[in-house]
């Protein structure tokens, strides 16, 4: 079940290098990326894990910017696809996903909405996609770090699990270090809070340096956004991290 939230307005595009799916259904394909792109080893999802062992519903709040909104994927971005993918592995579980994405939003914008979203939806798990716009829009590293820490604190205080999804490596990120710096901040704050981090920056960076043709297929004409196929790949990376972490 997907429970739509805010109006979606952005342009997200990403193609994909595909292989066999790790999910039972052949309806999905998997981005071929190096194993180093797997989520950070640390972090836990205790509430999510506990609920998946019972008949209680698991409600996921996906919050972030244009990637979360899913614009460029016909209104069905990675966040909209998480529920069905998780249901493939746990068909007897009730999985609800609330999608709350705002195009062009920085982490502070999402953090400013968190209290309201948490109170309204009472999620089991918050998947927070962040960092790309902050790096591109000149947000200071110190301000970004403080925002991430405060946001994770708010999620913890609300009694929910948290998972971070770091920035995407794109042609906008080449020739500079800010996107990598912000991915590093997310990793360190995730480790400090005991929160798993989905490393899409590392996945895309490794692909760009190992197979440029494949990487170019992941990025749209604007050099930044994703396609529908890319959203499917990202959904599998995030859903797979939820599944693996919840089983620990």
XYZ file of C-alpha atoms in Angstrom:
248
model
C 0.000 0.000 0.000
C 1.311 3.431 -0.889
C -0.118 6.438 0.918
C 0.698 9.541 -1.148
C 1.695 12.723 0.620
C 2.869 16.084 -0.615
C 2.537 17.273 -4.241
C 5.394 16.006 -6.350
C 7.285 18.487 -8.490
C 10.738 17.709 -9.831
C 12.605 16.082 -12.649
C 14.308 12.811 -11.768
C 15.929 10.603 -14.366
C 18.302 7.502 -14.220
C 18.849 4.533 -16.593
C 20.456 1.222 -15.641
C 22.834 -1.577 -16.240
C 20.742 -4.671 -15.518
C 21.221 -8.264 -14.378
C 19.155 -10.961 -12.692
C 16.959 -9.846 -9.826
C 17.697 -10.848 -6.205
C 13.927 -10.904 -5.659
C 11.819 -13.985 -6.480
C 9.821 -12.242 -9.200
C 11.447 -11.697 -12.585
C 9.513 -8.436 -12.905
C 12.515 -6.559 -11.511
C 16.060 -6.141 -12.738
C 19.101 -5.332 -10.644
C 21.716 -2.675 -11.231
C 25.098 -4.292 -11.616
C 27.272 -2.403 -9.158
C 30.304 -3.464 -7.132
C 29.730 -5.152 -3.794
C 31.446 -2.210 -2.100
C 28.235 -0.294 -2.809
C 26.323 -2.329 -0.233
C 24.990 -0.477 2.781
C 27.215 0.242 5.742
C 27.724 -2.813 7.920
C 26.618 -1.076 11.093
C 23.187 0.008 12.154
C 20.044 -1.799 13.154
C 16.293 -1.632 12.579
C 14.979 -3.157 15.824
C 11.354 -1.959 15.570
C 11.077 -2.961 11.933
C 12.571 -6.364 12.683
C 10.195 -6.932 15.598
C 7.128 -6.021 13.551
C 8.133 -8.221 10.648
C 8.107 -11.155 13.083
C 4.494 -10.449 13.991
C 1.254 -9.607 12.194
C 1.610 -5.908 12.972
C 1.764 -3.502 10.031
C 5.102 -1.955 9.080
C 4.677 1.666 8.032
C 7.583 3.288 6.189
C 7.856 7.057 5.849
C 10.034 7.919 2.833
C 11.103 11.542 3.080
C 13.439 13.526 0.842
C 13.667 15.537 -2.354
C 12.987 14.853 -6.050
C 14.269 11.275 -5.968
C 11.782 10.467 -3.236
C 9.012 12.358 -5.038
C 9.558 10.100 -8.045
C 9.139 12.727 -10.726
C 10.654 11.382 -13.936
C 9.285 7.939 -13.172
C 5.639 8.563 -13.971
C 4.873 9.323 -10.333
C 6.208 5.914 -9.316
C 9.705 6.452 -7.987
C 11.863 4.261 -5.777
C 9.824 5.030 -2.656
C 6.574 3.976 -4.311
C 8.108 0.604 -5.200
C 9.468 -0.328 -1.782
C 6.233 -1.839 -0.469
C 5.715 -4.328 -3.318
C 9.377 -5.337 -3.265
C 9.347 -6.043 0.469
C 6.027 -7.879 0.108
C 7.663 -10.254 -2.361
C 9.824 -11.568 0.474
C 7.188 -11.280 3.212
C 3.835 -11.733 1.420
C 1.953 -12.263 4.678
C 3.069 -8.894 6.125
C 1.234 -5.579 5.932
C 3.623 -3.012 4.430
C 2.527 0.617 4.075
C 4.672 3.326 2.519
C 4.000 7.044 2.960
C 5.827 9.012 0.266
C 6.789 12.565 1.241
C 9.118 14.053 -1.343
C 9.605 17.714 -2.264
C 11.608 18.609 -5.359
C 14.632 20.808 -4.761
C 14.425 20.465 -1.001
C 17.554 20.410 1.143
C 17.942 18.314 4.282
C 16.868 21.199 6.500
C 13.558 21.389 4.634
C 12.854 17.731 5.275
C 13.997 18.065 8.887
C 11.574 20.946 9.288
C 8.728 18.680 8.172
C 9.754 15.685 10.248
C 7.901 16.508 13.462
C 4.607 16.899 11.617
C 5.142 13.805 9.474
C 6.172 11.664 12.430
C 3.183 12.751 14.515
C 0.740 12.223 11.667
C 1.942 8.877 10.325
C 3.650 7.238 13.317
C 6.024 5.255 11.108
C 7.896 2.136 12.075
C 10.779 3.175 9.821
C 11.869 6.474 8.258
C 13.888 6.265 5.016
C 15.558 9.666 4.613
C 17.096 10.423 1.195
C 19.335 13.468 1.465
C 22.510 15.329 0.586
C 22.429 15.845 -3.182
C 20.775 19.266 -3.117
C 22.747 20.369 -0.061
C 26.017 19.682 -1.875
C 24.828 21.371 -5.067
C 23.226 24.399 -3.407
C 26.167 25.454 -1.233
C 24.895 24.399 2.202
C 27.810 24.401 4.645
C 29.149 21.074 5.863
C 28.708 22.165 9.493
C 25.077 23.116 8.973
C 24.386 19.886 7.104
C 25.945 17.745 9.825
C 23.870 19.491 12.488
C 20.701 18.979 10.431
C 21.349 15.263 10.003
C 22.049 14.795 13.704
C 18.934 16.732 14.713
C 16.755 14.857 12.247
C 17.970 11.479 13.472
C 17.338 12.630 17.034
C 13.757 13.547 16.155
C 13.165 10.167 14.519
C 14.600 8.359 17.540
C 12.491 10.445 19.937
C 9.385 9.484 17.964
C 10.131 5.798 18.535
C 10.894 4.979 14.884
C 13.816 3.298 13.146
C 15.848 5.373 10.682
C 17.705 4.607 7.478
C 19.723 7.178 5.511
C 20.198 7.200 1.724
C 23.226 9.253 0.709
C 23.641 11.479 -2.403
C 23.843 10.178 -5.927
C 27.093 10.489 -7.836
C 26.365 12.223 -11.152
C 28.029 14.359 -13.760
C 27.237 17.313 -11.490
C 29.483 15.749 -8.846
C 32.479 15.258 -11.125
C 35.333 17.695 -10.822
C 34.398 18.564 -7.251
C 34.528 17.089 -3.765
C 31.375 18.409 -2.085
C 29.094 15.480 -2.893
C 31.692 13.023 -1.596
C 32.129 15.175 1.509
C 28.406 15.149 2.211
C 28.220 11.387 1.665
C 30.985 11.082 4.257
C 29.054 13.219 6.735
C 25.981 11.022 6.297
C 28.081 7.889 6.863
C 29.661 9.274 10.033
C 26.388 10.538 11.483
C 24.705 7.244 10.639
C 27.469 5.356 12.430
C 27.237 7.698 15.429
C 23.481 7.073 15.682
C 23.603 3.345 14.893
C 21.656 3.890 11.667
C 22.244 1.956 8.407
C 23.246 4.050 5.386
C 22.442 3.079 1.791
C 25.531 4.121 -0.187
C 24.194 5.054 -3.604
C 27.043 7.589 -4.042
C 29.597 4.790 -3.803
C 27.568 2.535 -6.097
C 27.366 5.143 -8.845
C 30.945 6.345 -8.360
C 32.294 2.818 -8.718
C 30.214 2.251 -11.838
C 31.381 5.543 -13.367
C 34.986 4.445 -12.948
C 34.563 0.837 -14.015
C 32.089 1.105 -16.880
C 31.586 4.615 -18.192
C 29.115 3.559 -20.851
C 26.900 1.949 -18.252
C 27.208 4.962 -15.965
C 26.231 7.331 -18.769
C 23.134 5.211 -19.240
C 22.158 5.870 -15.630
C 22.121 9.658 -15.968
C 19.616 11.759 -17.865
C 20.325 14.566 -20.316
C 20.473 17.063 -17.438
C 23.448 15.237 -15.937
C 21.794 14.731 -12.559
C 18.467 12.897 -12.427
C 17.264 9.304 -12.839
C 14.904 7.370 -15.156
C 12.165 4.907 -14.208
C 14.603 1.998 -14.600
C 17.020 3.774 -12.294
C 14.321 4.256 -9.682
C 13.676 0.510 -9.848
C 17.367 -0.172 -9.255
C 17.444 2.250 -6.352
C 14.315 0.720 -4.854
C 15.978 -2.683 -4.923
C 19.078 -1.296 -3.214
C 16.970 0.290 -0.464
C 14.513 -2.607 -0.104
C 17.392 -5.077 -0.005
C 19.043 -3.085 2.772
C 15.827 -3.062 4.785
C 15.423 -6.818 4.323
C 19.023 -7.665 5.241
C 19.220 -5.307 8.194
C 15.877 -6.378 9.647
C 17.064 -9.990 9.644
C 20.181 -9.321 11.728
